[in-house]
Coordinates of C-alpha atoms (C1' of nucleotides) in Angstrom, one line a residue:
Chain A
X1 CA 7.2 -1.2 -62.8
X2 CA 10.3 0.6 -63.7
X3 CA 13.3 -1.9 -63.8
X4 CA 17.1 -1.3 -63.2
X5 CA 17.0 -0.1 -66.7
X6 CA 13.8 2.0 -66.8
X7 CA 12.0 -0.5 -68.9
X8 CA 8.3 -0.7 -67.5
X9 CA 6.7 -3.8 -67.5
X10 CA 3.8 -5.3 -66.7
X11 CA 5.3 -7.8 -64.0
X12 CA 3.5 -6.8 -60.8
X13 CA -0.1 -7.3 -63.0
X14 CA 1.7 -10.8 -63.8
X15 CA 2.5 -11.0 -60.2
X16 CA -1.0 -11.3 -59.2
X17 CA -2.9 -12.8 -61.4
X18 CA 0.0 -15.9 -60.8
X19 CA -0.9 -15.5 -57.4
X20 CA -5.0 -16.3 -58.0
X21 CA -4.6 -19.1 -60.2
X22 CA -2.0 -21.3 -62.0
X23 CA -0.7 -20.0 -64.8
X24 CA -0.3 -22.4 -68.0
X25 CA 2.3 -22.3 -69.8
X26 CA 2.0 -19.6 -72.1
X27 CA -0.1 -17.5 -70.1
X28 CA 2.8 -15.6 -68.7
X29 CA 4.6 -14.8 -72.3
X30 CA 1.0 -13.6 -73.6
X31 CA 0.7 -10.9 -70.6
X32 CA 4.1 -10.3 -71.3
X33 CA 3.7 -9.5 -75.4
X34 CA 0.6 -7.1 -74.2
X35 CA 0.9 -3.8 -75.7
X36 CA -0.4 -1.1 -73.8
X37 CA 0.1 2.4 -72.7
X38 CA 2.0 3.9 -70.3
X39 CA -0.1 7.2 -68.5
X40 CA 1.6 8.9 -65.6
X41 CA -0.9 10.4 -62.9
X42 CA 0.3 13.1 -60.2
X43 CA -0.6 12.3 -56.8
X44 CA -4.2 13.7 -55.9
X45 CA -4.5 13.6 -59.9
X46 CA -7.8 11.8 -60.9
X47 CA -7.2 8.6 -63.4
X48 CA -10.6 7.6 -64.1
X49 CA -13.4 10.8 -63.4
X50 CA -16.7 9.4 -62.9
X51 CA -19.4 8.7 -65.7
X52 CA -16.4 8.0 -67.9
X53 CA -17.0 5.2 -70.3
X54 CA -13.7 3.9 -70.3
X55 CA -12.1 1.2 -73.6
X56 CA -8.8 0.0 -71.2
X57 CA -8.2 -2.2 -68.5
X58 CA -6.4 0.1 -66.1
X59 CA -3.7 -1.9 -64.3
X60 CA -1.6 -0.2 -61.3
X61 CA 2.4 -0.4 -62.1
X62 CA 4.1 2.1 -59.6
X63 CA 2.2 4.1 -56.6
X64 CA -1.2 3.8 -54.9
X65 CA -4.2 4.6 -56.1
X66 CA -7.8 4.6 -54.9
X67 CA -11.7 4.0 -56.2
X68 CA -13.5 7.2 -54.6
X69 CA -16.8 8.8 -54.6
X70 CA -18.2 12.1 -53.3
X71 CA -21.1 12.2 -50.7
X72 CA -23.9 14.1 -51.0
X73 CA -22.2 16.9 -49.1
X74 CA -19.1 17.1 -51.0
X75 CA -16.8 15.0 -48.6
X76 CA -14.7 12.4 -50.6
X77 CA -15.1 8.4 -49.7
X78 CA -12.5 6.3 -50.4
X79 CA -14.1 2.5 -50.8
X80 CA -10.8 1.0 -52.0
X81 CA -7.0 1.1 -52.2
X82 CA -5.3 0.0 -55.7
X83 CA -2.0 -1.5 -55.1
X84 CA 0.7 -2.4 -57.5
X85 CA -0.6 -5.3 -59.4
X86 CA -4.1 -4.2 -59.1
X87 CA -6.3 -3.2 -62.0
X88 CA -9.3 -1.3 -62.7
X89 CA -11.8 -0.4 -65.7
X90 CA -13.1 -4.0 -66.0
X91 CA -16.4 -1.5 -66.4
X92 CA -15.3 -1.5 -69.7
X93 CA -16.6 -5.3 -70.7
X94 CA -20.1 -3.8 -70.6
X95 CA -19.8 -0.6 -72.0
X96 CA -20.5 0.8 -68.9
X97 CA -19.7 4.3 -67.5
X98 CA -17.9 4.5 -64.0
X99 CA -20.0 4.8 -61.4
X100 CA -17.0 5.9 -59.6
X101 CA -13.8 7.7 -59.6
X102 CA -10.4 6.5 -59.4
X103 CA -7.7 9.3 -57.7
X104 CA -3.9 8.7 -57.0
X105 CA -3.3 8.9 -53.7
X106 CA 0.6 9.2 -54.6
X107 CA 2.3 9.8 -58.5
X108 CA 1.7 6.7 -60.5
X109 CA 2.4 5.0 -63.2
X110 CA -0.3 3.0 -64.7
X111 CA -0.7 0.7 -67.7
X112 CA -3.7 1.3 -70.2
X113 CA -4.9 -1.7 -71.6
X114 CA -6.5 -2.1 -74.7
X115 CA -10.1 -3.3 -74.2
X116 CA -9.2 -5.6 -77.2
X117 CA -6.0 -7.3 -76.3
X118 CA -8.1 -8.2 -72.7
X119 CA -10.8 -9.8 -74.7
X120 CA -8.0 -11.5 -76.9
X121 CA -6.2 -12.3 -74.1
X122 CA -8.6 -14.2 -72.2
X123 CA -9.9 -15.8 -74.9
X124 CA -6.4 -17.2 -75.4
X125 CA -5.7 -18.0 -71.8
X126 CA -8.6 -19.0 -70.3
X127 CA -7.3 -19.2 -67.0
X128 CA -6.6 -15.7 -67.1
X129 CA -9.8 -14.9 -67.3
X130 CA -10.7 -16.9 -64.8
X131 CA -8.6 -14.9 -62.7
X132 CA -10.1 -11.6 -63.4
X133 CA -13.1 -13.1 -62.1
X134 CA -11.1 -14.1 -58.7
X135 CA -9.8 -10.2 -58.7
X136 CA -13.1 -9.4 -58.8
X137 CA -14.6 -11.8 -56.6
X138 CA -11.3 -10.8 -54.0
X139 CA -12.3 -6.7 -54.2
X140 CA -15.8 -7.6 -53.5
X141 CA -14.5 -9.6 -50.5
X142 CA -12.5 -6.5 -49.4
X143 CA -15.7 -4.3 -49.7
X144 CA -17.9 -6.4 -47.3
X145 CA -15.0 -6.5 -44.8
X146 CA -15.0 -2.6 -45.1
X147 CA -19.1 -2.8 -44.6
X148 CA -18.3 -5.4 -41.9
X149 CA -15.7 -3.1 -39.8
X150 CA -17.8 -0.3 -39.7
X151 CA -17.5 0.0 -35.7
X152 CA -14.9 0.5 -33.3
X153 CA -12.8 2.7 -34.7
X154 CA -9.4 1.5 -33.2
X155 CA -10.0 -2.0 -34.8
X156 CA -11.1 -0.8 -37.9
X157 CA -7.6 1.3 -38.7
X158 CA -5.8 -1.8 -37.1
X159 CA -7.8 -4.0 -39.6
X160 CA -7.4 -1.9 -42.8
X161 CA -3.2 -1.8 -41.6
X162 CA -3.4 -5.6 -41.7
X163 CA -5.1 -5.7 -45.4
X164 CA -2.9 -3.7 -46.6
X165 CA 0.3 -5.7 -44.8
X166 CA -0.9 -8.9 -46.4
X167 CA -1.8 -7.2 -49.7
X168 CA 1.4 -5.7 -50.1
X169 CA 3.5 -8.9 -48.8
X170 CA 1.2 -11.3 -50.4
X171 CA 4.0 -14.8 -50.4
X172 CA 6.4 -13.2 -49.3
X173 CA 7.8 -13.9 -45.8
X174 CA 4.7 -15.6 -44.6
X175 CA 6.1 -16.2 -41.0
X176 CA 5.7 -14.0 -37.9
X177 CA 7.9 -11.3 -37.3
X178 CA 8.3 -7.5 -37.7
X179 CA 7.1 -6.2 -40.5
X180 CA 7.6 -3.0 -42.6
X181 CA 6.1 -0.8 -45.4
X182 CA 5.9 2.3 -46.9
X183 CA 2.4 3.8 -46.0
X184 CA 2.8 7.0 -48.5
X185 CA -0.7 8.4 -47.7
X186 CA -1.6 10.7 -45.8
X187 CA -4.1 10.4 -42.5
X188 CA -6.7 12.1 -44.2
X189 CA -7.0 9.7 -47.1
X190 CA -7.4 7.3 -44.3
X191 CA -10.2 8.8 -43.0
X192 CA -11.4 9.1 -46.2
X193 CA -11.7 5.3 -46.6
X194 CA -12.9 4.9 -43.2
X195 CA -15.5 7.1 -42.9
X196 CA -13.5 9.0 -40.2
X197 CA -11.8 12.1 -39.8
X198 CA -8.0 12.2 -40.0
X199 CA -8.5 13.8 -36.1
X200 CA -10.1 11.0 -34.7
X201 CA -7.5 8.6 -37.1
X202 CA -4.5 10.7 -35.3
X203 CA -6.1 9.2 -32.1
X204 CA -6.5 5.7 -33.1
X205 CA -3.1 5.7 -34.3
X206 CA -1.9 7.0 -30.9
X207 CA -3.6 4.2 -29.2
X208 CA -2.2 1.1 -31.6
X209 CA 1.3 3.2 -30.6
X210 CA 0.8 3.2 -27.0
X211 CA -0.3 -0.2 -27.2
X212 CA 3.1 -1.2 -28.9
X213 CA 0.8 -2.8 -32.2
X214 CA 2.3 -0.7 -34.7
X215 CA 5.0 2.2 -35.1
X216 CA 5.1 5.1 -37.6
X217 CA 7.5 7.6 -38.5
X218 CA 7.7 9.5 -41.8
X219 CA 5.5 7.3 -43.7
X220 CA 7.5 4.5 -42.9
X221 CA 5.1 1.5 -40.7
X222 CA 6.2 -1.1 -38.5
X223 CA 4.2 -4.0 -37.6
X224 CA 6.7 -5.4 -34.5
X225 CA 4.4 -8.1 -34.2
X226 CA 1.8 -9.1 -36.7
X227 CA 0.2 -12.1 -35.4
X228 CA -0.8 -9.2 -32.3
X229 CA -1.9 -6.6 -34.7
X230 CA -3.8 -9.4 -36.7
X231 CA -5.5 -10.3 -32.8
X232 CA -6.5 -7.0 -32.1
X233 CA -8.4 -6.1 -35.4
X234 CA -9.7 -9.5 -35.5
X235 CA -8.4 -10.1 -39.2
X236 CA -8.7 -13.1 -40.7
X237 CA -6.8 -13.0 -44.0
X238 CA -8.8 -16.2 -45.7
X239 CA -11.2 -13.7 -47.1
X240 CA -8.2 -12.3 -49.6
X241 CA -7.9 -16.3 -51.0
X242 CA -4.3 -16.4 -51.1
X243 CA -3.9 -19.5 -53.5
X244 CA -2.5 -21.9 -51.5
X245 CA -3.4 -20.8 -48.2
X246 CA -0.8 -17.6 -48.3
X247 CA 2.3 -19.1 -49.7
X248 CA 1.4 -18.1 -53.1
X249 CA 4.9 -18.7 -54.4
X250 CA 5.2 -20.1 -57.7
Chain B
X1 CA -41.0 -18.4 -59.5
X2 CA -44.5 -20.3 -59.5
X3 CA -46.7 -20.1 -62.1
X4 CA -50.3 -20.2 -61.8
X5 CA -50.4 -23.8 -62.7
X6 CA -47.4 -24.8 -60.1
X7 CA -44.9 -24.9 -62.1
X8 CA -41.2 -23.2 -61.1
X9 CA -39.4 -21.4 -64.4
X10 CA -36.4 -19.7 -64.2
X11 CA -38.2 -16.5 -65.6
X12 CA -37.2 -14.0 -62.7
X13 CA -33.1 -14.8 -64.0
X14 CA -34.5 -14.1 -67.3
X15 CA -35.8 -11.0 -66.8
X16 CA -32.8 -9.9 -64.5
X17 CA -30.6 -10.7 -67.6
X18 CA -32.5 -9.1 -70.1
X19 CA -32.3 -5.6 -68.1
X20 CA -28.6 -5.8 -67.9
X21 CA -28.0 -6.5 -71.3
X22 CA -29.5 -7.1 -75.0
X23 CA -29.9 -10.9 -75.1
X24 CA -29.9 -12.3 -78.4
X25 CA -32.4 -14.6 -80.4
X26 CA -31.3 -18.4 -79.0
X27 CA -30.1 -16.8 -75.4
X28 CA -34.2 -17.1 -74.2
X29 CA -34.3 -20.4 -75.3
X30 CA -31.2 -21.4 -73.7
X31 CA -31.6 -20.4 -70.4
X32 CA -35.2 -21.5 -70.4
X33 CA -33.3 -25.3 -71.1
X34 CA -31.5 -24.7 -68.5
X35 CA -31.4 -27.8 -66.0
X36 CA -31.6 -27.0 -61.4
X37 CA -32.7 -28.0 -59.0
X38 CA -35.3 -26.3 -56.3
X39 CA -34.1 -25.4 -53.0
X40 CA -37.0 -24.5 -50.5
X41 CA -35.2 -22.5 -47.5
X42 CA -37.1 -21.8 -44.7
X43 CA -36.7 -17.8 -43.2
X44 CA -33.9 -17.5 -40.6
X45 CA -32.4 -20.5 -42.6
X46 CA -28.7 -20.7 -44.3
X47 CA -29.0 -21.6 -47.9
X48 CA -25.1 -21.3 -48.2
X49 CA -22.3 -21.5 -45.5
X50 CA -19.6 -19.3 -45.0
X51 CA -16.7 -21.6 -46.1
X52 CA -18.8 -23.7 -48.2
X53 CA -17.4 -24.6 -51.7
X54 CA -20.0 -24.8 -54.0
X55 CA -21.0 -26.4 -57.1
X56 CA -23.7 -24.5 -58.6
X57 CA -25.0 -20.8 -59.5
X58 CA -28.2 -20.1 -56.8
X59 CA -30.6 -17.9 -58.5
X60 CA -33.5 -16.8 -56.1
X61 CA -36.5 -17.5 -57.6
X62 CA -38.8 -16.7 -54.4
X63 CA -38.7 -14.6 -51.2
X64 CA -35.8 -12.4 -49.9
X65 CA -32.5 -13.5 -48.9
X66 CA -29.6 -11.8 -48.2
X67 CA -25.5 -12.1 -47.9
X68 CA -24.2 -11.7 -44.3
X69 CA -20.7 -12.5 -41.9
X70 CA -20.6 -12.4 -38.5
X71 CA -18.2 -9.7 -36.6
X72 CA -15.8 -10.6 -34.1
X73 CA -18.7 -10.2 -31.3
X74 CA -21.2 -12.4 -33.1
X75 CA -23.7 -10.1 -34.2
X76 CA -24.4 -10.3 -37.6
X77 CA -24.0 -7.9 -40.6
X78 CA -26.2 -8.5 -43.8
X79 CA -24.0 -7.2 -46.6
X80 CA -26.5 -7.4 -49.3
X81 CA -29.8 -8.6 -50.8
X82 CA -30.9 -10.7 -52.8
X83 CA -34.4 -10.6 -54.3
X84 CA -35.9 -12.6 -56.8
X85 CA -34.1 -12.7 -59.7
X86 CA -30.7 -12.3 -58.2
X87 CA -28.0 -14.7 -57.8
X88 CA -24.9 -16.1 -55.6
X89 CA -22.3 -18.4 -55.9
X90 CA -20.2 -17.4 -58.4
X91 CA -17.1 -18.4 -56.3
X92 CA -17.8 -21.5 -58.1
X93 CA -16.3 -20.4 -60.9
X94 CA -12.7 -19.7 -59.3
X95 CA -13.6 -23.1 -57.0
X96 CA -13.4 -20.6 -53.6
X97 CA -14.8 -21.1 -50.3
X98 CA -17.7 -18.6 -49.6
X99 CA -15.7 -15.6 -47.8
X100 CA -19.8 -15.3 -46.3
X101 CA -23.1 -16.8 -45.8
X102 CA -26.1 -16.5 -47.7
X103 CA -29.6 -16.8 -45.3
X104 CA -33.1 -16.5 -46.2
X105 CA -35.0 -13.6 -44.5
X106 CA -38.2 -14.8 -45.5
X107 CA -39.6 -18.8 -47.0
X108 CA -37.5 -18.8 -50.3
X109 CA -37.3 -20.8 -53.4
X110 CA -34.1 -21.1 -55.0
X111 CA -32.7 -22.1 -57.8
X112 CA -29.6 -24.4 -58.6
X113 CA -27.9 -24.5 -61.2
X114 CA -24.8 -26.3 -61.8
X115 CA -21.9 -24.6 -62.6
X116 CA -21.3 -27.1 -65.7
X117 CA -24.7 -26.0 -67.4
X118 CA -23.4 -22.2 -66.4
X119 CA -20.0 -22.7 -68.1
X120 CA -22.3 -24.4 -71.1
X121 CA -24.0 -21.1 -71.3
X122 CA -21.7 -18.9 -71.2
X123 CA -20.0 -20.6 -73.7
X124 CA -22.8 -20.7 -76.1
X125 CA -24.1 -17.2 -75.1
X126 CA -21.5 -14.5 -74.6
X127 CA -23.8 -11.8 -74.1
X128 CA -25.2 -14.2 -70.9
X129 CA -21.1 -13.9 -69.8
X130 CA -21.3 -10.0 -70.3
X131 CA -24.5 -9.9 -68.3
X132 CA -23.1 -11.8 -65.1
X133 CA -20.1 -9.6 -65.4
X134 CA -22.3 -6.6 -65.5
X135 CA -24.6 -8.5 -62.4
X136 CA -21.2 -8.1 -60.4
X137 CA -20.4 -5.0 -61.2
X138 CA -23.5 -3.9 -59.9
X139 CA -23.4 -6.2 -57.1
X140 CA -20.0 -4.1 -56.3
X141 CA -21.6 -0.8 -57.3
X142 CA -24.5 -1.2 -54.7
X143 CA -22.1 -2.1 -51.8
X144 CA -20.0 0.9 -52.3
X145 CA -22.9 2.7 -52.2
X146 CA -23.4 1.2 -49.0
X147 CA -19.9 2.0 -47.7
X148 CA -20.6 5.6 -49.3
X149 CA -23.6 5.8 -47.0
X150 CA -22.4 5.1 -43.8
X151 CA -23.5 8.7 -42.0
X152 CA -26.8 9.9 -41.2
X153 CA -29.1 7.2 -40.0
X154 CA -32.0 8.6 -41.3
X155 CA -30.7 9.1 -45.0
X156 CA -29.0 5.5 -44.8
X157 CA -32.5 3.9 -44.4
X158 CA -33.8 6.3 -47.1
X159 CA -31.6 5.1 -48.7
X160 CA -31.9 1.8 -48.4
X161 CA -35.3 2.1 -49.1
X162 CA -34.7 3.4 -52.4
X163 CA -32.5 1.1 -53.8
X164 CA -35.1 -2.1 -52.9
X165 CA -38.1 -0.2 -54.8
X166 CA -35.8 0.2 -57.9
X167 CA -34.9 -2.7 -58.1
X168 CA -38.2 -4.2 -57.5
X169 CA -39.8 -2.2 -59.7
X170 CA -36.9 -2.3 -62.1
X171 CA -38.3 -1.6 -65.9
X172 CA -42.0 -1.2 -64.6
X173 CA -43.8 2.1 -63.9
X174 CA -41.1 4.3 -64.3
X175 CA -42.8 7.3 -64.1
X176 CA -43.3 9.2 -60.0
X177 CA -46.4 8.3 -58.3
X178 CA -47.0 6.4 -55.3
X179 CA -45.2 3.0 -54.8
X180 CA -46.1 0.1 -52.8
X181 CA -44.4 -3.0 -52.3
X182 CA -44.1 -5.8 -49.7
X183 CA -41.1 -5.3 -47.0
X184 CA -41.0 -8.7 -45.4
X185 CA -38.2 -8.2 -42.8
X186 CA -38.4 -6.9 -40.0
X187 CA -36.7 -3.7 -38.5
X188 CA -34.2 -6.0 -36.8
X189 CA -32.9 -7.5 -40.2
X190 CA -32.6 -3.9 -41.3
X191 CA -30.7 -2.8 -38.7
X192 CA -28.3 -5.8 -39.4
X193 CA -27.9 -4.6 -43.1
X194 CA -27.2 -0.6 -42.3
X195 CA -25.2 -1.4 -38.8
X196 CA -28.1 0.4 -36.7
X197 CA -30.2 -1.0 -34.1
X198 CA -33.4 -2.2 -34.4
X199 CA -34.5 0.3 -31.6
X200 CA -32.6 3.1 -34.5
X201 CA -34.4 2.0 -37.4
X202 CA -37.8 2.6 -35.6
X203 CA -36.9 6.2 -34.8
X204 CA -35.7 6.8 -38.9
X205 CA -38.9 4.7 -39.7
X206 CA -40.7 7.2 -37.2
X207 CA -38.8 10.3 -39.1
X208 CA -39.9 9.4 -42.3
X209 CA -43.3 8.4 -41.5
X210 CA -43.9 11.8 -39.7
X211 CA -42.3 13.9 -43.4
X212 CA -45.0 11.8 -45.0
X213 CA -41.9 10.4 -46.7
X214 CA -42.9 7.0 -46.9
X215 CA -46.2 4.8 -45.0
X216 CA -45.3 1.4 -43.5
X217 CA -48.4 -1.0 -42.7
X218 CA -48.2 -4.4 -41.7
X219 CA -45.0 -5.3 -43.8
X220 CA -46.5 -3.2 -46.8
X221 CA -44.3 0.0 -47.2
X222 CA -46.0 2.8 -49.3
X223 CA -43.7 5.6 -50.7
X224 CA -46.5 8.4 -51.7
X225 CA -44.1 10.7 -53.5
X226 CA -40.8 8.6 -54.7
X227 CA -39.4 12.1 -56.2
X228 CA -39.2 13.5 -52.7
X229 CA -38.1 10.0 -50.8
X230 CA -35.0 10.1 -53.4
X231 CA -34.3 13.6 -52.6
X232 CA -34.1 13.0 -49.1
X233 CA -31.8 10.1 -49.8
X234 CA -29.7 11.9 -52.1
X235 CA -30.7 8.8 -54.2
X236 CA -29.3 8.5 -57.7
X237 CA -30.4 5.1 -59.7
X238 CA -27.3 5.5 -62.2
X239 CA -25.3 3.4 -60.3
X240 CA -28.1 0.4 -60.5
X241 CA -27.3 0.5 -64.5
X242 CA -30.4 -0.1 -66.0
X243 CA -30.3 -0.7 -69.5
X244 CA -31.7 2.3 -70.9
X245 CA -32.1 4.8 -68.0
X246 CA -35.0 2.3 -66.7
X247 CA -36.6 1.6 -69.7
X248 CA -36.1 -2.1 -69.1
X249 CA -38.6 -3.2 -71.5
X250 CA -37.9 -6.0 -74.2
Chain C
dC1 C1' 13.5 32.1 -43.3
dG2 C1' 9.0 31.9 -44.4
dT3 C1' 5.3 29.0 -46.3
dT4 C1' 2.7 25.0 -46.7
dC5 C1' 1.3 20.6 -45.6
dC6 C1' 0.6 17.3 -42.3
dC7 C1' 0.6 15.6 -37.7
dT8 C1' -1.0 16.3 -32.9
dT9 C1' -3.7 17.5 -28.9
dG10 C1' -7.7 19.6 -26.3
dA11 C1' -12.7 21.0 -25.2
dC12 C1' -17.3 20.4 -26.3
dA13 C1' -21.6 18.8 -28.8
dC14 C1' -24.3 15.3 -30.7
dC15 C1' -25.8 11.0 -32.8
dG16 C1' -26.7 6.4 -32.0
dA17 C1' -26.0 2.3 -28.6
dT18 C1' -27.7 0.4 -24.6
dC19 C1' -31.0 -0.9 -21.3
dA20 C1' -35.6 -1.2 -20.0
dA21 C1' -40.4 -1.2 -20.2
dC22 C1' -44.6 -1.3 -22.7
dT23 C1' -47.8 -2.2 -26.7
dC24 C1' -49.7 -4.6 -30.5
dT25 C1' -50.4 -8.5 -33.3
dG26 C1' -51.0 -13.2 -34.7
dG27 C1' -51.0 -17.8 -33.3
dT28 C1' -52.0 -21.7 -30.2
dG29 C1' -54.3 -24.3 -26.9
dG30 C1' -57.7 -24.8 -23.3
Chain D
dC1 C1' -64.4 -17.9 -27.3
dC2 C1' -61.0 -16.5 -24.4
dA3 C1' -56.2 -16.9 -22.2
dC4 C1' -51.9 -17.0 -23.0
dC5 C1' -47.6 -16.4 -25.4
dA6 C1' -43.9 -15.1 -28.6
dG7 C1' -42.2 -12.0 -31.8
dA8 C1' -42.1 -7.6 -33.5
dG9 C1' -42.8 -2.7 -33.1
dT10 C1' -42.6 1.6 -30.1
dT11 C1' -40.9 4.9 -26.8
dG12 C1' -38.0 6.9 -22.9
dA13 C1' -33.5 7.8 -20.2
dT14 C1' -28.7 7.6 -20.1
dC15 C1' -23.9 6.8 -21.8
dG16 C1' -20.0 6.7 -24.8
dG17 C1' -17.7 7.3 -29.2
dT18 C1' -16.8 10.3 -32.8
dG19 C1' -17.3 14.9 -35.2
dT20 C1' -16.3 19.6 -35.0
dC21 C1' -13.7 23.5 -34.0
dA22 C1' -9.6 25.4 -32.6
dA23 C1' -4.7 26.0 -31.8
dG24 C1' -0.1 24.7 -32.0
dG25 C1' 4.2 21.9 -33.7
dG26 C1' 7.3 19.9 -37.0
dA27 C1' 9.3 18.8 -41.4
dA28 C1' 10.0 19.7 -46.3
dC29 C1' 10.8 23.0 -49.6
dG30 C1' 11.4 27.3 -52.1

DNA sequence: CGTTCCCTTGACACCGATCAACTCTGGTGG
DNA sequence: CCACCAGAGTTGATCGGTGTCAAGGGAACG
């Protein structure tokens, strides 16, 4: 994240792992005195290509990124969204190659994390590593729901808009009211992670419109009324584990 | 898994671990030392609850069970499964509530092992650590394959198909040639783990059957020509990650 | 001022759900 | 030994949701 002085750091990676466990003292300065490198990817840009075996922790500072793989026909499925905060490569623990890609679906700026200082790290802060496991854990979680929502198109748009809401706002202003983010892709990278096409997507966003759930204009989304949104895609946010059931202040 | 005297060993985990990664001299030993307890779960029978917060590492030592939630209109979606050798409840680790249920599609023997004697382990063992690690990972890698798959009813089951004889067969018989092994659910269960009828899956069953694709006989599937079933899938093991390229030998 | 994405809307075809009926098998009890 | 029953597999007819194809509109940018 680029501060008011154009120092990146790695505070939005700090920003979630403090929101999956509690941090001991300590723990924050040693993610702090990481070193790591900075790579910037242009949107559409591949990070990670598949079959790479990768020796960094890929963390997500600035943009959105997303874990992709190609069908069998050459159409692209998204089966994730990588927000700020959110990291990637843990593939490299086992020496593994990717079994998938990992695109950015806007420019980004990621942080490339020495394989080493992660094993360092955790072996220093064991509650860090504790909650790389919870990450992991939480991104399997999103993947059933995706495997769960595979019907009813409508709901499953209004569902994904509602992850993303609480992923992006995770404790911060927990109570009811309109809500707004940036939504800086594009309707076809939503089909892509739906399994629909950006048509039928156009349509499902027309009827959440008409239907007053959400309102977009130039990639700007408003939620007037979560707790309706959240009724209408049936979302229950307990599978994300918030610590703390949401309020995840520190 | 019961020997022929009676006795239950934890040899399915150890076999499971041993494909994933290269155990070292003492790691046998100390998962054979390894203390549980034996759950008998009766088919159609939760061994965990969604919401439950467990204590201990399940390994499934006999039978098939399988991960599931229930959507909005209470029909139920298996999201994964788990056959012997395979394990659940890692949520222990971070102390989480299971985001969803764990049931037992046929009689099943499992395993428990209490997350102390895990922590023990992986303690004492790192390459044990490395190996549940890569277990997830692959747990993650088959479910985005199941995401990846969701078009084409008749290639989904293929599929599906494909993925249960590799990894029943993992490390044995590599080479083409008929396969046989048991399928002991029924077409309903299927249909609950692809999001297709039951009424579907017997029309794909009927498909395959009639490209001589694959022979299904009282719960015994037969796949005469595995090189042309995984064609017809578009199945590619790589993302199951056997040690080796399949040579999962010791 | 033209080009290039991206969004938007319409017409039609097709896959898979739904509903319904029937068969087959194994088990249980008379 | 047979009658019955429950669960699973099998098949047909119809309906709806989503893909596909096509055309047009609007905004950003050179």
């Amino acid at each position: 994240m680029t501060g008011r002085d154009g120092v990146v750091t790695l505070r939005p990676f700090l920003r979630k792992l403090s929101q999956l466990v509690q941090l001991q003292s300590g723990d924050t300065d040693a993610v702090e005195l990481l070193q790591f490198k900075i790579a910037q990817v242009a949107r559409q840009r591949d990070a990670i290509a598949r079959g790479e075996t990768v020796s960094y922790l890929y963390v997500v500072l600035e943009g959105w990124a997303a874990r992709y793989s190609l069908r069998p026909d050459g159409t692209r499925r998204i089966t994730g969204f990588l927000l700020p905060g959110d990291f990637c490569g843990i593939h490299a623990v086992c020496h593994a190659p990717m079994d998938h890609a990992i695109v950015a679906l806007t420019d980004c700026t990621l942080a490339k994390i020495e394989l080493t200082q992660v094993e360092a790290l955790v072996a220093d802060s064991p509650m860090i590593g504790r909650a790389l496991w919870y990450a992991k854990l939480i991104d399997e979680a999103i993947l059933r729901t995706w495997v769960l929502n595979s019907s009813d198109a409508v709901r499953t748009l209004a569902h994904l808009l509602c992850e993303l809401d609480a992923r992006l706002h995770h404790g911060t202003d927990i109570e009811a009211g309109p809500r707004r983010f940036d939504l800086p892709i594009t309707q076809e990278q939503i089909g892509d992670a739906l399994g629909l096409t950006s048509v039928h997507i156009n349509r499902c966003f027309r009827h959440l419109r008409e239907a007053d759930l959400v309102d977009i204009t130039q990639g700007r989304l408003t939620i007037p009324d979560v707790e309706a949104l959240r009724k209408a895609a049936a979302f229950d946010p307990t599978y994300l584990h918030w610590r703390g059931d949401g309020s995840g202040r520190r």
